[in-house]
Coordinates of C-alpha atoms in Angstrom, one line a residue:
Chain A
M1 CA 36.8 21.5 2.4
N2 CA 38.9 18.8 0.8
E3 CA 37.9 16.3 3.5
I4 CA 34.2 16.8 2.6
W5 CA 34.8 15.9 -1.0
L6 CA 37.0 13.0 0.0
M7 CA 34.2 11.7 2.2
I8 CA 31.5 12.3 -0.5
G9 CA 33.7 10.4 -3.0
Q10 CA 34.1 7.5 -0.6
R11 CA 30.4 7.3 0.1
L12 CA 29.6 7.5 -3.6
L13 CA 31.9 4.6 -4.4
L14 CA 30.3 2.6 -1.6
G15 CA 26.9 3.5 -3.0
L16 CA 27.9 2.4 -6.4
L17 CA 29.1 -0.9 -5.0
T18 CA 25.7 -1.3 -3.2
L19 CA 23.9 -0.6 -6.4
F20 CA 25.9 -3.2 -8.2
I21 CA 25.1 -5.8 -5.6
I22 CA 21.4 -4.8 -5.8
S23 CA 21.4 -5.2 -9.5
V24 CA 22.9 -8.7 -9.2
V25 CA 20.2 -9.6 -6.7
I26 CA 17.4 -8.2 -8.8
F27 CA 18.6 -9.9 -11.9
G28 CA 19.7 -13.1 -10.2
A29 CA 16.4 -13.6 -8.5
T30 CA 15.0 -15.2 -11.6
E31 CA 17.7 -17.8 -11.4
L32 CA 16.2 -19.0 -8.2
L33 CA 13.3 -20.6 -10.0
P34 CA 13.7 -24.4 -9.9
G35 CA 12.5 -24.9 -13.5
D36 CA 12.4 -22.7 -16.6
L37 CA 11.2 -19.1 -16.5
A38 CA 9.4 -19.5 -19.8
R39 CA 7.4 -22.5 -18.6
E40 CA 6.7 -20.8 -15.3
L41 CA 5.3 -17.8 -17.1
L42 CA 3.3 -19.6 -19.8
G43 CA 1.9 -22.4 -17.6
Q44 CA 1.9 -26.2 -18.1
S45 CA -0.3 -26.1 -21.2
A46 CA 2.2 -24.2 -23.4
T47 CA 3.5 -25.9 -26.5
E48 CA 7.2 -26.5 -27.2
E49 CA 7.2 -23.9 -30.0
T50 CA 5.8 -21.0 -27.9
L51 CA 8.2 -21.9 -25.1
A52 CA 11.1 -21.8 -27.5
A53 CA 9.9 -18.5 -28.9
L54 CA 9.6 -16.9 -25.5
R55 CA 13.0 -18.3 -24.5
E56 CA 14.5 -16.7 -27.6
Q57 CA 12.7 -13.4 -26.9
L58 CA 13.9 -13.3 -23.3
G59 CA 17.4 -14.5 -24.3
L60 CA 17.1 -17.4 -22.0
N61 CA 19.4 -19.6 -24.2
D62 CA 22.4 -17.5 -23.2
P63 CA 24.3 -18.3 -20.0
A64 CA 23.2 -16.1 -17.0
P65 CA 26.4 -14.0 -16.7
L66 CA 26.2 -13.0 -20.4
R67 CA 22.5 -12.1 -20.0
Y68 CA 23.3 -10.1 -16.9
W69 CA 26.0 -8.2 -18.8
N70 CA 23.7 -7.4 -21.7
W71 CA 20.9 -6.3 -19.3
L72 CA 23.3 -4.1 -17.2
T73 CA 24.9 -2.4 -20.2
G74 CA 21.4 -1.8 -21.6
V75 CA 20.2 -0.3 -18.3
L76 CA 23.2 2.0 -18.1
Q77 CA 22.2 3.4 -21.5
G78 CA 18.6 3.9 -20.4
D79 CA 17.4 0.8 -22.3
F80 CA 15.5 -1.5 -20.0
G81 CA 14.3 -3.9 -22.7
V82 CA 10.8 -4.5 -23.9
S83 CA 7.7 -5.2 -21.8
M84 CA 6.2 -8.6 -22.5
A85 CA 2.6 -7.6 -21.8
T86 CA 2.4 -4.4 -23.8
K87 CA 5.3 -5.0 -26.3
K88 CA 6.4 -1.4 -25.7
P89 CA 9.9 -0.3 -24.7
I90 CA 10.1 -0.2 -20.9
S91 CA 11.9 3.1 -20.8
E92 CA 8.9 4.7 -22.6
L93 CA 6.5 3.2 -20.0
V94 CA 8.6 4.2 -17.1
G95 CA 9.7 7.6 -18.3
A96 CA 6.2 9.2 -18.2
R97 CA 5.3 7.8 -14.8
L98 CA 8.6 8.4 -13.0
G99 CA 8.0 12.1 -13.0
N100 CA 4.5 11.7 -11.5
T101 CA 5.8 9.4 -8.7
L102 CA 8.6 11.8 -7.9
F103 CA 6.2 14.7 -7.8
L104 CA 3.9 12.8 -5.4
A105 CA 6.8 11.8 -3.1
L106 CA 8.2 15.3 -3.1
Y107 CA 4.8 16.8 -2.5
A108 CA 4.3 14.5 0.5
A109 CA 7.8 15.3 1.8
A110 CA 7.3 19.0 1.5
L111 CA 4.2 18.6 3.7
S112 CA 5.4 16.1 6.2
V113 CA 9.0 17.1 7.0
P114 CA 8.2 20.6 8.3
L115 CA 5.1 19.4 10.1
S116 CA 6.8 16.5 11.9
L117 CA 9.8 18.6 12.9
L118 CA 7.5 21.2 14.3
L119 CA 5.4 18.7 16.2
G120 CA 8.5 16.8 17.4
V121 CA 10.1 20.0 18.8
L122 CA 6.9 21.1 20.5
A123 CA 6.3 17.7 22.0
A124 CA 9.9 17.7 23.4
L125 CA 9.4 21.2 24.7
W126 CA 6.1 20.4 26.4
R127 CA 6.9 16.8 27.3
N128 CA 4.5 15.0 29.6
S129 CA 1.9 17.6 28.9
I130 CA -1.5 16.7 27.5
F131 CA -0.3 17.8 24.0
D132 CA 2.7 15.4 24.2
R133 CA 0.7 12.5 25.5
A134 CA -2.1 13.0 22.9
S135 CA 0.3 13.4 20.0
N136 CA 2.3 10.3 21.1
A137 CA -0.9 8.2 21.3
L138 CA -2.0 9.5 18.0
A139 CA 1.4 8.8 16.4
L140 CA 1.4 5.2 17.7
T141 CA -2.0 4.8 16.3
A142 CA -1.1 6.3 12.9
I143 CA 1.9 4.0 12.6
S144 CA -0.3 1.0 13.1
F145 CA -2.8 1.9 10.4
P146 CA -2.6 0.3 6.9
E147 CA -2.1 3.0 4.3
F148 CA -5.3 2.1 2.5
F149 CA -7.3 2.6 5.7
V150 CA -5.9 6.2 6.1
A151 CA -6.5 6.8 2.4
Y152 CA -10.2 5.7 2.5
I153 CA -10.9 7.6 5.7
L154 CA -9.6 10.7 3.9
V155 CA -11.7 9.9 0.9
L156 CA -14.8 9.5 3.1
W157 CA -14.2 12.8 4.9
L158 CA -12.7 15.1 2.3
A159 CA -13.7 13.7 -1.1
Q160 CA -17.3 12.9 -0.1
T161 CA -18.0 16.5 0.8
G162 CA -16.6 17.4 -2.7
L163 CA -13.6 19.3 -1.3
F164 CA -11.0 17.3 -3.1
P165 CA -11.1 14.8 -5.9
S166 CA -10.7 11.1 -5.0
M167 CA -9.1 10.2 -8.3
V168 CA -6.1 11.8 -10.0
R169 CA -6.2 12.4 -13.8
I170 CA -3.1 13.7 -15.4
T171 CA -3.1 14.9 -19.0
S172 CA -0.8 17.2 -20.9
A173 CA -3.2 20.0 -20.2
T174 CA -2.9 19.7 -16.4
T175 CA -1.2 22.7 -14.9
T176 CA 0.9 22.6 -11.7
G177 CA -1.8 24.3 -9.7
D178 CA -4.4 21.7 -10.8
L179 CA -1.9 18.9 -10.0
L180 CA -1.2 20.3 -6.5
Y181 CA -5.0 20.4 -5.9
S182 CA -5.9 17.0 -7.4
A183 CA -2.9 15.2 -5.8
F184 CA -3.6 16.6 -2.4
L185 CA -5.4 13.6 -1.0
P186 CA -2.7 11.0 -1.9
A187 CA 0.0 13.4 -0.7
L188 CA -1.9 13.9 2.6
T189 CA -2.3 10.2 3.1
L190 CA 1.5 9.7 2.7
T191 CA 2.1 12.6 5.0
L192 CA 0.0 11.2 7.8
V193 CA 1.6 7.8 7.4
V194 CA 5.2 9.1 7.7
T195 CA 4.7 12.1 10.0
A196 CA 4.1 9.9 13.1
H197 CA 7.4 8.1 12.9
M198 CA 9.5 11.2 12.1
M199 CA 7.8 13.2 14.9
R200 CA 8.4 10.5 17.5
M201 CA 12.0 10.2 16.6
T202 CA 12.6 13.9 16.6
R203 CA 11.1 14.1 20.1
A204 CA 13.2 11.2 21.3
A205 CA 16.4 12.7 19.8
I206 CA 15.8 16.0 21.5
I207 CA 14.7 14.6 24.9
N208 CA 17.8 12.4 24.9
L209 CA 19.9 15.5 24.7
L210 CA 17.9 17.5 27.3
A211 CA 19.5 15.3 30.0
S212 CA 23.0 16.4 29.2
P213 CA 24.9 18.8 31.5
Y214 CA 25.4 21.5 28.9
I215 CA 21.6 21.8 28.6
E216 CA 21.3 22.1 32.4
M217 CA 23.9 24.8 32.3
A218 CA 22.0 26.7 29.6
R219 CA 18.8 26.4 31.8
L220 CA 20.7 27.6 34.9
K221 CA 21.9 30.6 32.9
G222 CA 18.2 31.5 32.8
L223 CA 17.5 30.9 29.1
S224 CA 14.0 30.4 28.0
P225 CA 12.9 26.8 27.3
M226 CA 12.3 27.6 23.7
R227 CA 15.8 29.0 23.3
V228 CA 17.3 26.0 25.1
V229 CA 15.6 23.6 22.7
L230 CA 16.1 25.5 19.5
R231 CA 19.6 26.9 19.9
H232 CA 21.2 24.3 22.1
A233 CA 19.4 20.9 21.7
V234 CA 18.3 20.9 18.0
P235 CA 21.7 21.5 16.4
N236 CA 23.1 18.4 18.2
A237 CA 20.1 16.4 17.5
L238 CA 20.3 17.1 13.7
A239 CA 22.2 13.9 12.8
P240 CA 19.6 11.4 14.1
I241 CA 16.8 13.6 12.8
I242 CA 18.3 13.7 9.3
N243 CA 18.7 10.0 9.3
V244 CA 15.1 9.5 10.3
V245 CA 13.9 11.9 7.7
A246 CA 15.9 10.0 5.0
L247 CA 14.5 6.7 6.2
N248 CA 11.0 8.0 5.9
L249 CA 11.5 9.6 2.5
A250 CA 12.8 6.2 1.4
Y251 CA 9.7 4.8 2.9
L252 CA 7.6 7.3 0.9
I253 CA 9.1 5.9 -2.3
T254 CA 7.7 2.4 -1.5
G255 CA 4.6 3.7 0.2
V256 CA 3.5 5.3 -3.0
V257 CA 2.7 1.9 -4.4
V258 CA -0.5 1.4 -2.3
V259 CA -1.5 5.0 -2.3
E260 CA -1.2 5.2 -6.1
V261 CA -3.5 2.2 -6.5
V262 CA -6.2 3.7 -4.1
F263 CA -6.2 7.1 -5.9
V264 CA -5.7 5.7 -9.4
Y265 CA -2.6 7.9 -9.6
P266 CA -0.6 7.3 -12.8
G267 CA 2.7 6.5 -11.3
L268 CA 5.4 3.9 -11.1
G269 CA 3.7 2.0 -8.3
Q270 CA 0.6 1.3 -10.4
L271 CA 2.7 0.2 -13.3
M272 CA 4.6 -2.1 -11.0
I273 CA 1.4 -3.7 -9.6
D274 CA 0.1 -4.3 -13.1
A275 CA 3.4 -5.8 -14.1
V276 CA 3.4 -8.1 -11.1
T277 CA -0.1 -9.2 -11.9
N278 CA 0.8 -10.0 -15.5
R279 CA 4.1 -11.4 -14.3
D280 CA 5.9 -9.0 -16.7
I281 CA 9.3 -9.7 -15.2
A282 CA 11.4 -7.2 -17.2
V283 CA 9.2 -4.3 -16.1
V284 CA 9.2 -5.4 -12.5
Q285 CA 13.0 -5.6 -12.5
A286 CA 13.3 -2.2 -14.1
I287 CA 11.1 -0.5 -11.5
A288 CA 12.6 -2.4 -8.6
L289 CA 16.0 -1.2 -9.7
I290 CA 14.7 2.4 -9.9
F291 CA 13.1 2.3 -6.4
A292 CA 16.2 0.6 -5.0
S293 CA 18.5 3.3 -6.5
A294 CA 16.4 6.1 -5.0
Y295 CA 16.6 4.3 -1.7
V296 CA 20.4 4.0 -1.9
L297 CA 20.7 7.6 -3.0
L298 CA 18.6 9.0 -0.1
N299 CA 20.6 7.0 2.4
L300 CA 23.8 8.3 0.9
I301 CA 22.6 12.0 1.1
A302 CA 21.5 11.4 4.7
D303 CA 24.9 9.9 5.6
V304 CA 26.8 12.9 4.1
L305 CA 24.5 15.5 5.6
S306 CA 24.6 14.0 9.1
T307 CA 28.4 13.9 9.0
I308 CA 28.6 17.6 7.9
T309 CA 26.3 18.7 10.7
N310 CA 28.6 17.1 13.3
P311 CA 31.9 19.0 13.7
R312 CA 33.4 16.1 15.7
L313 CA 33.0 13.8 12.7
M314 CA 34.3 16.4 10.3
H315 CA 37.5 17.1 12.1
R316 CA 38.4 13.6 13.3
K317 CA 42.0 13.1 14.3
Chain B
M1 CA -20.5 16.6 14.6
T2 CA -20.4 12.9 13.8
I3 CA -16.7 13.0 14.0
L4 CA -16.7 14.4 17.5
L5 CA -19.3 11.8 18.6
S6 CA -17.3 8.9 17.2
I7 CA -14.2 10.1 19.0
I8 CA -16.1 10.3 22.3
V9 CA -17.6 6.9 21.8
G10 CA -14.2 5.5 20.8
L11 CA -12.5 6.9 23.9
G12 CA -15.3 5.6 26.1
L13 CA -14.9 2.1 24.7
F14 CA -11.2 2.3 25.1
F15 CA -11.4 3.0 28.8
L16 CA -14.2 0.4 29.3
V17 CA -12.2 -2.3 27.5
G18 CA -9.0 -1.3 29.2
F19 CA -10.4 -1.4 32.8
A20 CA -12.4 -4.5 32.2
G21 CA -9.4 -6.2 30.6
R22 CA -7.2 -5.3 33.5
T23 CA -9.6 -6.5 36.1
A24 CA -10.2 -9.8 34.3
L25 CA -6.5 -10.5 33.7
Q26 CA -5.7 -9.8 37.3
A27 CA -8.4 -12.2 38.4
A28 CA -7.3 -14.9 36.0
A29 CA -3.5 -14.5 36.4
P30 CA -1.6 -17.0 38.6
A31 CA -0.5 -15.5 42.0
H32 CA 3.1 -14.8 41.1
H33 CA 2.1 -12.8 37.9
K34 CA -0.5 -10.7 39.6
P35 CA 1.8 -7.7 40.4
M36 CA 2.7 -7.4 36.7
F37 CA -0.9 -7.0 35.7
R38 CA -1.7 -4.6 38.5
E39 CA 0.8 -2.1 37.3
M40 CA -0.1 -2.5 33.7
P41 CA -1.0 0.8 31.9
L42 CA -4.5 1.1 30.5
T43 CA -3.2 1.0 26.9
A44 CA -1.5 -2.4 27.5
S45 CA -4.6 -4.0 29.1
F46 CA -6.7 -2.6 26.2
G47 CA -4.2 -4.2 23.8
L48 CA -4.2 -7.5 25.5
A49 CA -8.0 -7.6 25.8
V50 CA -8.3 -6.9 22.0
I51 CA -5.7 -9.5 21.1
L52 CA -7.5 -12.1 23.2
F53 CA -10.8 -11.2 21.6
Y54 CA -9.3 -11.6 18.1
V55 CA -7.8 -15.0 19.0
A56 CA -11.2 -16.1 20.4
V57 CA -13.0 -15.0 17.2
A58 CA -10.4 -16.7 15.0
I59 CA -10.7 -20.0 16.9
L60 CA -14.5 -20.0 17.2
A61 CA -15.2 -18.6 13.7
P62 CA -17.4 -21.5 12.4
A63 CA -19.4 -21.5 15.6
I64 CA -20.2 -17.7 15.8
A65 CA -20.4 -16.8 12.1
P66 CA -24.1 -16.7 11.1
F67 CA -23.5 -18.0 7.5
G68 CA -20.9 -20.0 5.6
E69 CA -17.6 -18.4 4.5
G70 CA -18.2 -18.4 0.8
E71 CA -22.0 -18.7 0.8
V72 CA -23.7 -16.4 -1.7
L73 CA -26.9 -15.4 0.0
G74 CA -28.7 -12.8 -2.1
A75 CA -28.5 -9.4 -3.6
Q76 CA -25.2 -7.5 -3.7
Y77 CA -24.4 -4.6 -1.4
L78 CA -27.5 -5.0 0.9
P79 CA -27.7 -2.3 3.6
W80 CA -27.1 -3.1 7.3
A81 CA -30.3 -4.9 8.4
A82 CA -31.2 -8.3 9.9
P83 CA -30.3 -11.0 9.1
H84 CA -27.2 -9.4 7.4
Y85 CA -26.2 -7.1 10.2
L86 CA -23.4 -5.6 8.3
G87 CA -24.9 -6.0 4.8
T88 CA -23.6 -8.1 2.0
D89 CA -20.6 -7.6 -0.3
K90 CA -20.1 -7.4 -4.1
L91 CA -21.2 -11.0 -4.6
G92 CA -23.9 -11.1 -2.0
R93 CA -22.0 -12.8 0.7
D94 CA -22.6 -11.9 4.3
M95 CA -20.2 -9.2 5.5
L96 CA -20.2 -10.1 9.2
T97 CA -19.5 -13.7 8.4
R98 CA -16.6 -12.8 6.2
L99 CA -15.2 -10.4 8.8
I100 CA -15.2 -13.2 11.3
Y101 CA -13.6 -15.7 9.0
G102 CA -11.1 -13.0 8.0
A103 CA -9.8 -13.1 11.6
R104 CA -9.0 -16.7 11.1
N105 CA -7.4 -16.4 7.6
T106 CA -5.6 -13.1 7.7
V107 CA -4.3 -13.3 11.3
G108 CA -3.6 -17.0 11.0
I109 CA -1.5 -16.5 7.8
A110 CA 0.3 -13.5 9.2
F111 CA 1.1 -15.4 12.4
A112 CA 2.4 -18.4 10.5
T113 CA 4.6 -16.2 8.3
T114 CA 6.0 -14.4 11.3
A115 CA 6.7 -17.7 13.1
L116 CA 8.5 -19.1 10.1
A117 CA 10.5 -15.9 9.7
F118 CA 11.5 -16.1 13.3
V119 CA 12.5 -19.8 13.3
V120 CA 14.6 -19.3 10.2
G121 CA 16.0 -15.9 11.0
S122 CA 16.9 -16.6 14.7
V123 CA 18.4 -20.0 14.1
L124 CA 20.6 -18.7 11.3
G125 CA 21.5 -15.6 13.2
I126 CA 22.5 -17.5 16.4
W127 CA 24.3 -20.1 14.3
A128 CA 26.3 -17.3 12.5
A129 CA 27.3 -15.7 15.8
L130 CA 28.2 -19.1 17.3
V131 CA 30.4 -20.4 14.5
G132 CA 31.7 -17.0 13.4
G133 CA 34.5 -16.8 10.8
R134 CA 33.7 -17.4 7.1
L135 CA 30.2 -18.7 7.6
D136 CA 29.2 -15.5 9.6
Q137 CA 30.9 -13.3 7.0
F138 CA 29.1 -15.1 4.1
L139 CA 25.6 -15.1 5.7
S140 CA 25.9 -11.5 7.0
R141 CA 27.0 -10.0 3.7
F142 CA 24.3 -12.0 1.9
V143 CA 21.7 -10.6 4.3
D144 CA 23.1 -7.1 3.9
A145 CA 22.7 -7.3 0.1
L146 CA 19.1 -8.4 0.5
M147 CA 18.3 -5.7 3.0
A148 CA 19.5 -3.0 0.7
I149 CA 16.4 -3.4 -1.4
P150 CA 13.1 -2.0 0.1
A151 CA 11.0 -4.9 1.6
L152 CA 7.8 -4.3 -0.4
I153 CA 9.7 -3.9 -3.6
F154 CA 11.7 -7.1 -3.0
S155 CA 8.5 -9.0 -2.1
L156 CA 6.8 -7.8 -5.3
L157 CA 9.8 -9.0 -7.3
L158 CA 9.8 -12.4 -5.8
L159 CA 6.0 -12.7 -6.2
T160 CA 6.4 -12.0 -9.9
I161 CA 8.9 -14.8 -10.3
F162 CA 7.2 -17.4 -8.1
G163 CA 3.6 -16.5 -8.9
T164 CA 1.0 -15.5 -6.4
S165 CA -0.5 -18.1 -4.2
V166 CA -1.0 -18.3 -0.4
L167 CA 2.0 -20.6 0.0
T168 CA 4.4 -18.4 -2.0
L169 CA 3.1 -15.4 -0.2
I170 CA 4.0 -16.9 3.1
L171 CA 7.4 -18.1 1.9
V172 CA 8.2 -14.8 0.2
I173 CA 7.3 -12.5 3.2
A174 CA 8.9 -14.9 5.6
A175 CA 12.1 -14.9 3.6
V176 CA 12.2 -11.0 3.4
D177 CA 11.5 -10.7 7.1
A178 CA 13.9 -13.4 8.2
T179 CA 16.7 -11.1 7.1
R180 CA 15.6 -8.5 9.7
V181 CA 15.2 -11.2 12.4
Y182 CA 18.7 -12.6 11.5
R183 CA 20.3 -9.2 12.1
L184 CA 18.7 -8.8 15.6
A185 CA 19.3 -12.5 16.6
R186 CA 22.9 -12.3 15.5
S187 CA 23.7 -9.1 17.4
V188 CA 22.0 -10.4 20.6
A189 CA 23.7 -13.8 20.3
Q190 CA 27.1 -12.2 19.8
G191 CA 26.8 -10.8 23.3
I192 CA 26.0 -14.2 24.7
V193 CA 28.5 -16.5 22.9
V194 CA 31.4 -14.8 24.7
M195 CA 30.0 -15.7 28.1
D196 CA 31.9 -18.3 30.2
Y197 CA 29.0 -20.7 30.4
I198 CA 29.0 -21.0 26.7
E199 CA 32.7 -21.8 26.8
A200 CA 31.9 -24.4 29.5
A201 CA 29.1 -25.9 27.5
R202 CA 31.4 -26.2 24.5
L203 CA 34.1 -27.9 26.6
R204 CA 31.4 -30.3 27.8
G205 CA 31.1 -31.3 24.2
E206 CA 27.7 -29.9 23.4
G207 CA 26.8 -29.9 19.7
I208 CA 25.8 -26.7 17.8
W209 CA 22.1 -27.5 17.8
R210 CA 22.0 -28.1 21.6
L211 CA 24.1 -24.9 22.2
I212 CA 21.6 -22.9 20.2
R213 CA 18.5 -24.4 21.7
R214 CA 19.5 -24.9 25.3
E215 CA 22.2 -22.4 26.1
I216 CA 21.7 -19.3 23.8
L217 CA 18.0 -19.2 22.9
P218 CA 16.7 -19.0 26.5
N219 CA 18.9 -16.0 27.2
A220 CA 18.1 -14.2 24.0
M221 CA 14.3 -14.7 24.4
A222 CA 13.4 -11.3 25.9
P223 CA 14.5 -9.0 23.0
L224 CA 13.3 -11.7 20.5
V225 CA 9.8 -11.8 22.0
A226 CA 9.4 -8.0 21.8
E227 CA 10.7 -8.1 18.2
F228 CA 8.2 -10.8 17.5
G229 CA 5.3 -8.4 18.3
L230 CA 6.8 -5.7 16.1
R231 CA 7.5 -8.1 13.2
F232 CA 4.0 -9.5 13.5
C233 CA 2.6 -6.0 12.9
F234 CA 4.9 -5.4 10.0
V235 CA 4.1 -8.8 8.4
F236 CA 0.4 -8.4 9.0
L237 CA 0.4 -4.9 7.4
S238 CA 2.4 -6.1 4.4
I239 CA 0.2 -9.2 3.8
S240 CA -2.9 -7.0 4.0
A241 CA -1.3 -4.4 1.7
L242 CA -0.5 -7.2 -0.9
S243 CA -3.9 -8.7 -0.6
F244 CA -5.4 -5.2 -1.0
L245 CA -3.3 -4.9 -4.2
G246 CA -4.7 -8.2 -5.4
L247 CA -1.4 -10.1 -5.0
G248 CA -1.9 -11.8 -1.7
I249 CA -4.7 -14.0 -0.3
K250 CA -7.2 -14.6 -3.1
P251 CA -11.0 -14.9 -3.0
P252 CA -13.1 -16.9 -2.2
T253 CA -11.0 -17.1 1.0
A254 CA -12.3 -14.3 3.3
D255 CA -9.4 -11.9 3.9
W256 CA -9.5 -8.3 5.2
G257 CA -7.2 -6.8 2.7
S258 CA -9.0 -8.1 -0.3
M259 CA -12.4 -7.4 1.3
V260 CA -11.4 -3.7 1.3
R261 CA -10.4 -3.9 -2.4
E262 CA -13.5 -5.7 -3.5
N263 CA -15.9 -3.3 -1.9
A264 CA -14.0 -0.1 -2.2
T265 CA -16.5 1.4 -4.6
L266 CA -19.0 1.7 -1.7
I267 CA -16.9 4.4 -0.1
T268 CA -17.5 6.8 -2.9
F269 CA -21.2 6.5 -2.0
G270 CA -20.5 7.4 1.6
D271 CA -21.0 3.8 2.9
I272 CA -18.4 2.9 5.6
T273 CA -18.8 -0.9 5.2
P274 CA -15.4 -1.4 3.3
L275 CA -13.7 0.4 6.2
L276 CA -14.6 -2.3 8.7
P277 CA -12.1 -4.9 7.5
A278 CA -9.4 -2.1 7.3
G279 CA -10.4 -1.0 10.8
A280 CA -10.1 -4.6 12.0
I281 CA -6.5 -4.6 10.7
A282 CA -5.7 -1.3 12.2
L283 CA -7.2 -2.2 15.6
L284 CA -5.2 -5.4 15.9
T285 CA -2.0 -3.6 14.9
V286 CA -2.6 -0.9 17.5
A287 CA -3.3 -3.5 20.2
V288 CA -0.1 -5.4 19.5
N289 CA 1.9 -2.2 19.4
F290 CA 0.5 -1.1 22.8
V291 CA 1.4 -4.5 24.4
V292 CA 4.9 -4.4 22.8
D293 CA 5.4 -0.9 24.0
W294 CA 4.6 -2.0 27.6
Q295 CA 6.8 -5.0 27.4
L296 CA 9.8 -3.0 26.1
H297 CA 9.2 -0.4 28.8
R298 CA 9.2 -3.2 31.4
A299 CA 12.3 -4.9 30.0
S300 CA 14.2 -1.7 29.9
G301 CA 13.5 -1.1 33.6
L302 CA 12.7 2.6 32.9
K303 CA 10.6 4.4 35.4
E304 CA 8.9 7.7 34.5

């Protein structure tokens, strides 16, 4: 048991290091600008006074390391600074929307993970059958589709007929049931986009194992194909499957950006796009940091879980 | 019912294009390449035919488009009827014309971006593998740090800082993608730099640039070409997504991503016109994926 905690501690430290580097990159990116950030944001026609005022507001007169330190300590206390476009504290803007985005991502994950695992196992079980070939071709096609194409096809088919709403409105009066119903189309879009990849990788991981001698042994003992796959192949294929699932959940987090815009879903992605359009750098930095942290966290969990599922890695001598 | 019908028509077209493409390629290919095309799966010949079609449309755009790229011709959102076979858009521009020019703009920009990412990424990757030591450590750790941030998020951050124009779009996406190419090129090159012929070439006194270009690159070509196809899909989809979000290629330049965005309201009225540019994006990506799949299969020497 101690080994597990030791490993988790190690991974956590590594994750923190990664996060630190990410924060440096996100903050330092503004330093790449050849000229002055204030002039770049306000354009050539800005007067010296407005430039000076903006520099003062952004704290551009301080040296970069000091600004980074102030920013980082602020972020650690939940203070991301003030949005330039709306003059509101960023934590207030982000706070309300973070929950919505997480809800959408979790909703899509709850739909896509069981579905893709089931399809992947079935495709491996009946490989080279019509089902396998058709699902493979469909998966390859789905991977190639831009998210907004999938989204609009769903709108055309499911929202046109009045089955589901094509826009999501969230107010304080919205109950969870309403939310599940009205966010169904965005969640389904995300599900379709990530399921293909997860399914293909699940199938590949299981088929890889089916060639090993111990599977042949199990077959020769006369076990049913279903039992061979479920009891003998899947537990050993868990590590790659967990990694693929984590990769796709991480993808979900960035994938929400486009889907939120299509369905006018009040989440972080929309906020980020608005901020990019207004060149509201502080907001973009804050959201980028949140997305990147989620990404790091998911990879960390996947790393720990896939180690735990493999006894050979757990009891390494 | 219409769904079933469109699936049948789609499958029919797929087989038709696939067979026709295979026959045509076989006839046109030089003698020593003929066997390769004879054993080509239907998906791959379909993909190749579609890619060639897109390239032809992109090159011949001004000749085949019925109207000018930015020409405003009449009322907005006209239905599908001659002379506007696919109707008109929000500003009354001919949809078909803009679709055709979109092939030139969207695909052209995506191709240029991928090519740039490849030149930068592979040269740096091979250089790092060849020189090794501190340079390799520095470049690789730097790339690791950049890759820890999701690609779309990092592109959005850079676009905020540098502003949104076509040039910055190309540079930003190329920079983000070059990190992925760097990883692959470095790992491929690491297997090559330890070969005896590289040692011999070094002893002959060949410079770094000549080593990269003449000794390593030709031997690293196969995996890099397959990666080029995959990267192209990825770049193409990200550029379309950014254009769709209003942060990429801007009007009046005809571009498939922004065409979907501009005309999206039609979908709520059951009009499928805005889906055409999105479908054009999807079809090209599927085609490239099919061809890459086939090439990877061939390169790996697997037989079913």
